[in-house]
Amino acid sequence: MIDTPEKERTVSEPQVTSPLATASAADHYAELVHSRRSVRKYDAKADFDHDVVQRSLELATLSPNSSNMQLWQFHRVVSDNKREQLAQLCMGQNAAKTARELIVITTTPYKWKERAKRNATQIREAFAGREDATSKRAVKYYEKLIPFVYRNDRFGIMGAIRKVLVAYLGRKKPMVREVSKADLRVCLHKSTSLAAMTFMTAMRAEGYDTCPMEGFDSKRVKQLLDLKPKDEITMIIGCGPRAEDGIYGDRHRVDNSEVIIKH
Ligand SMILES: Cc1cc2nc3c(=O)[nH]c(=O)nc-3n(C[C@H](O)[C@H](O)[C@H](O)COP(=O)(O)O)c2cc1C
C-alpha cells in the first residue's frame, strides 16, 4: 500500500455497466447541455442550497488540466456584504447583482514548483520498486521539462529565449511552440475554463443556473478578495435558482457547418 501525500486524492472512475447505461448518460448529458443557459436574473425568494456549490466545485477540480498542475483556485463569495461589493465590481451586471453566490476562478502560476514536485513524488511513489522507462520519463517531465517551461522572469525574457530556441530546434522536427510567458498564461486559463464548464454543468444537473462573466474590474476584485498580485482571474460565475424571466432571449449559434470542419 502506497501512502498518498497529504491532501492527495485518488479518484476512481464509476463503472459503466451496460451499453444502455451509456445511452442514457448521453441523453442526460445532451439534456444538460441544452438546458444550460447564461442566466442573468435569479429568483431571490426560491431556496438555494450553498452545499450544491461546494459539491459542484469539487467536481470541477476533477476537470482535465494541463500536466495535472492544478494551478487554480475557486473563491466562493457568499456573504451579503462581499457579494454586493463584488457585484458592483462586475459593473453592476444583473447576473452578478441577483446571484446568490459568486465564484471567482483564478490561476495561481506561482505554485508551479510545489505542484511539479508533488506530481514527481506521486509518480515516484506509485512506481516504487518497479520503475520503468515510462515512469522515469514522467518524473523527468516534472523535474526538467516543466521547470524549463514554467520558470519566468518579470519581463518575459526567459520565455522569449525559449521561443527562439524552439523555433531553431523546430526547423527539422515537431516542437511545442507555446513556451513564452504569455503562452503559459493562456495555458493556465484553458484549464480553469474547463473547470468552469464542469462547475456550470454540475450546477445545472442540480437544478441551478449560472452565468460566466468577464465584465469586471480585475484590479479591484483582487483587492476585495485579498488575492495575490500574481493571481489572475479567469472569470466570475454568478449562480442561483433561475428567475422566470432570467433568460434574456433565444439561444443563437452560427451554422454548425461554419465551425465544425472535417479534414
Ligand atoms: C468567457 C465568457 C465571458 C462572459 N462574460 C459575460 C459577462 O460579462 N456578462 C454576461 O452577461 N454574460 C457573459 N458571458 C455569457 C455569454 O454572453 C453567453 O455564454 C453567450 O451569449 C451564449 O449564451 P448561452 O450561455 O445562454 O448559451 C460570458 C461567457 C463567457 C464564456
PDB file of C-alpha atoms in Angstrom, residues 128-219:
ATOM      1  CA  ALA A 128       8.457   2.478  -6.214  1.00  0.00           C
ATOM      2  CA  GLY A 129      10.345  -0.783  -6.784  1.00  0.00           C
ATOM      3  CA  ARG A 130       9.077  -1.164 -10.376  1.00  0.00           C
ATOM      4  CA  GLU A 131      10.464   1.882 -12.144  1.00  0.00           C
ATOM      5  CA  ASP A 132      10.355   1.574 -15.912  1.00  0.00           C
ATOM      6  CA  ALA A 133      11.136   3.805 -18.881  1.00  0.00           C
ATOM      7  CA  THR A 134       7.645   5.366 -18.778  1.00  0.00           C
ATOM      8  CA  SER A 135       7.779   6.296 -15.089  1.00  0.00           C
ATOM      9  CA  LYS A 136      11.321   7.658 -15.461  1.00  0.00           C
ATOM     10  CA  ARG A 137      10.189   9.765 -18.410  1.00  0.00           C
ATOM     11  CA  ALA A 138       7.234  11.053 -16.379  1.00  0.00           C
ATOM     12  CA  VAL A 139       9.466  12.050 -13.448  1.00  0.00           C
ATOM     13  CA  LYS A 140      11.872  13.748 -15.842  1.00  0.00           C
ATOM     14  CA  TYR A 141       8.937  15.611 -17.346  1.00  0.00           C
ATOM     15  CA  TYR A 142       8.109  17.209 -13.966  1.00  0.00           C
ATOM     16  CA  GLU A 143      11.702  17.710 -12.879  1.00  0.00           C
ATOM     17  CA  LYS A 144      13.201  19.003 -16.121  1.00  0.00           C
ATOM     18  CA  LEU A 145      10.671  19.988 -18.791  1.00  0.00           C
ATOM     19  CA  ILE A 146       8.093  21.672 -16.543  1.00  0.00           C
ATOM     20  CA  PRO A 147      10.723  23.901 -14.844  1.00  0.00           C
ATOM     21  CA  PHE A 148      12.099  24.716 -18.297  1.00  0.00           C
ATOM     22  CA  VAL A 149       8.693  25.976 -19.471  1.00  0.00           C
ATOM     23  CA  TYR A 150       7.255  27.378 -16.230  1.00  0.00           C
ATOM     24  CA  ARG A 151      10.232  29.363 -14.962  1.00  0.00           C
ATOM     25  CA  ASN A 152       9.777  33.013 -15.889  1.00  0.00           C
ATOM     26  CA  ASP A 153      11.171  36.420 -15.064  1.00  0.00           C
ATOM     27  CA  ARG A 154       9.283  39.674 -14.728  1.00  0.00           C
ATOM     28  CA  PHE A 155       9.910  40.843 -18.270  1.00  0.00           C
ATOM     29  CA  GLY A 156       9.334  37.550 -20.061  1.00  0.00           C
ATOM     30  CA  ILE A 157      12.921  37.408 -21.274  1.00  0.00           C
ATOM     31  CA  MET A 158      13.345  33.713 -20.456  1.00  0.00           C
ATOM     32  CA  GLY A 159      10.188  32.981 -22.408  1.00  0.00           C
ATOM     33  CA  ALA A 160      11.456  34.952 -25.401  1.00  0.00           C
ATOM     34  CA  ILE A 161      14.698  32.949 -25.317  1.00  0.00           C
ATOM     35  CA  ARG A 162      12.701  29.699 -25.190  1.00  0.00           C
ATOM     36  CA  LYS A 163      10.665  30.885 -28.151  1.00  0.00           C
ATOM     37  CA  VAL A 164      13.813  31.449 -30.223  1.00  0.00           C
ATOM     38  CA  LEU A 165      15.190  28.087 -29.104  1.00  0.00           C
ATOM     39  CA  VAL A 166      12.096  26.112 -30.139  1.00  0.00           C
ATOM     40  CA  ALA A 167      11.930  27.974 -33.449  1.00  0.00           C
ATOM     41  CA  TYR A 168      15.511  26.847 -34.079  1.00  0.00           C
ATOM     42  CA  LEU A 169      15.030  23.260 -32.871  1.00  0.00           C
ATOM     43  CA  GLY A 170      11.678  23.054 -34.624  1.00  0.00           C
ATOM     44  CA  ARG A 171      13.125  23.576 -38.100  1.00  0.00           C
ATOM     45  CA  LYS A 172      13.528  19.832 -38.606  1.00  0.00           C
ATOM     46  CA  LYS A 173      11.209  18.190 -36.046  1.00  0.00           C
ATOM     47  CA  PRO A 174       7.828  18.839 -34.407  1.00  0.00           C
ATOM     48  CA  MET A 175       8.078  21.091 -31.342  1.00  0.00           C
ATOM     49  CA  VAL A 176       5.606  22.645 -28.934  1.00  0.00           C
ATOM     50  CA  ARG A 177       5.821  26.322 -29.863  1.00  0.00           C
ATOM     51  CA  GLU A 178       3.828  27.858 -26.984  1.00  0.00           C
ATOM     52  CA  VAL A 179       6.625  28.420 -24.476  1.00  0.00           C
ATOM     53  CA  SER A 180       6.567  32.154 -23.767  1.00  0.00           C
ATOM     54  CA  LYS A 181       5.345  33.741 -20.542  1.00  0.00           C
ATOM     55  CA  ALA A 182       2.157  34.829 -22.339  1.00  0.00           C
ATOM     56  CA  ASP A 183       1.677  31.292 -23.685  1.00  0.00           C
ATOM     57  CA  LEU A 184       1.858  29.950 -20.155  1.00  0.00           C
ATOM     58  CA  ARG A 185      -0.888  32.339 -19.058  1.00  0.00           C
ATOM     59  CA  VAL A 186      -3.092  31.057 -21.867  1.00  0.00           C
ATOM     60  CA  CYS A 187      -2.290  27.503 -20.843  1.00  0.00           C
ATOM     61  CA  LEU A 188      -3.426  28.087 -17.264  1.00  0.00           C
ATOM     62  CA  HIS A 189      -6.609  29.895 -18.318  1.00  0.00           C
ATOM     63  CA  LYS A 190      -7.510  26.982 -20.605  1.00  0.00           C
ATOM     64  CA  SER A 191      -7.519  24.646 -17.620  1.00  0.00           C
ATOM     65  CA  THR A 192      -9.517  26.990 -15.400  1.00  0.00           C
ATOM     66  CA  SER A 193     -12.051  27.461 -18.216  1.00  0.00           C
ATOM     67  CA  LEU A 194     -12.570  23.722 -18.426  1.00  0.00           C
ATOM     68  CA  ALA A 195     -13.130  23.642 -14.660  1.00  0.00           C
ATOM     69  CA  ALA A 196     -15.629  26.486 -15.033  1.00  0.00           C
ATOM     70  CA  MET A 197     -17.557  24.431 -17.571  1.00  0.00           C
ATOM     71  CA  THR A 198     -17.619  21.378 -15.324  1.00  0.00           C
ATOM     72  CA  PHE A 199     -18.878  23.570 -12.489  1.00  0.00           C
ATOM     73  CA  MET A 200     -21.655  25.122 -14.584  1.00  0.00           C
ATOM     74  CA  THR A 201     -22.782  21.741 -15.891  1.00  0.00           C
ATOM     75  CA  ALA A 202     -22.785  20.274 -12.385  1.00  0.00           C
ATOM     76  CA  MET A 203     -24.866  23.190 -11.099  1.00  0.00           C
ATOM     77  CA  ARG A 204     -27.374  22.669 -13.914  1.00  0.00           C
ATOM     78  CA  ALA A 205     -27.555  18.974 -13.073  1.00  0.00           C
ATOM     79  CA  GLU A 206     -28.604  20.025  -9.566  1.00  0.00           C
ATOM     80  CA  GLY A 207     -31.320  22.314 -10.974  1.00  0.00           C
ATOM     81  CA  TYR A 208     -29.487  25.613 -10.507  1.00  0.00           C
ATOM     82  CA  ASP A 209     -28.155  28.080 -13.037  1.00  0.00           C
ATOM     83  CA  THR A 210     -25.051  30.113 -13.684  1.00  0.00           C
ATOM     84  CA  CYS A 211     -23.644  32.966 -15.726  1.00  0.00           C
ATOM     85  CA  PRO A 212     -19.952  33.193 -16.602  1.00  0.00           C
ATOM     86  CA  MET A 213     -18.674  36.783 -16.599  1.00  0.00           C
ATOM     87  CA  GLU A 214     -15.569  38.528 -17.830  1.00  0.00           C
ATOM     88  CA  GLY A 215     -17.028  42.000 -17.382  1.00  0.00           C
ATOM     89  CA  PHE A 216     -15.393  43.009 -14.087  1.00  0.00           C
ATOM     90  CA  ASP A 217     -12.672  45.245 -12.687  1.00  0.00           C
ATOM     91  CA  SER A 218      -9.951  42.682 -12.048  1.00  0.00           C
ATOM     92  CA  LYS A 219      -7.740  45.068 -10.065  1.00  0.00           C
TER      93      LYS A 219
END
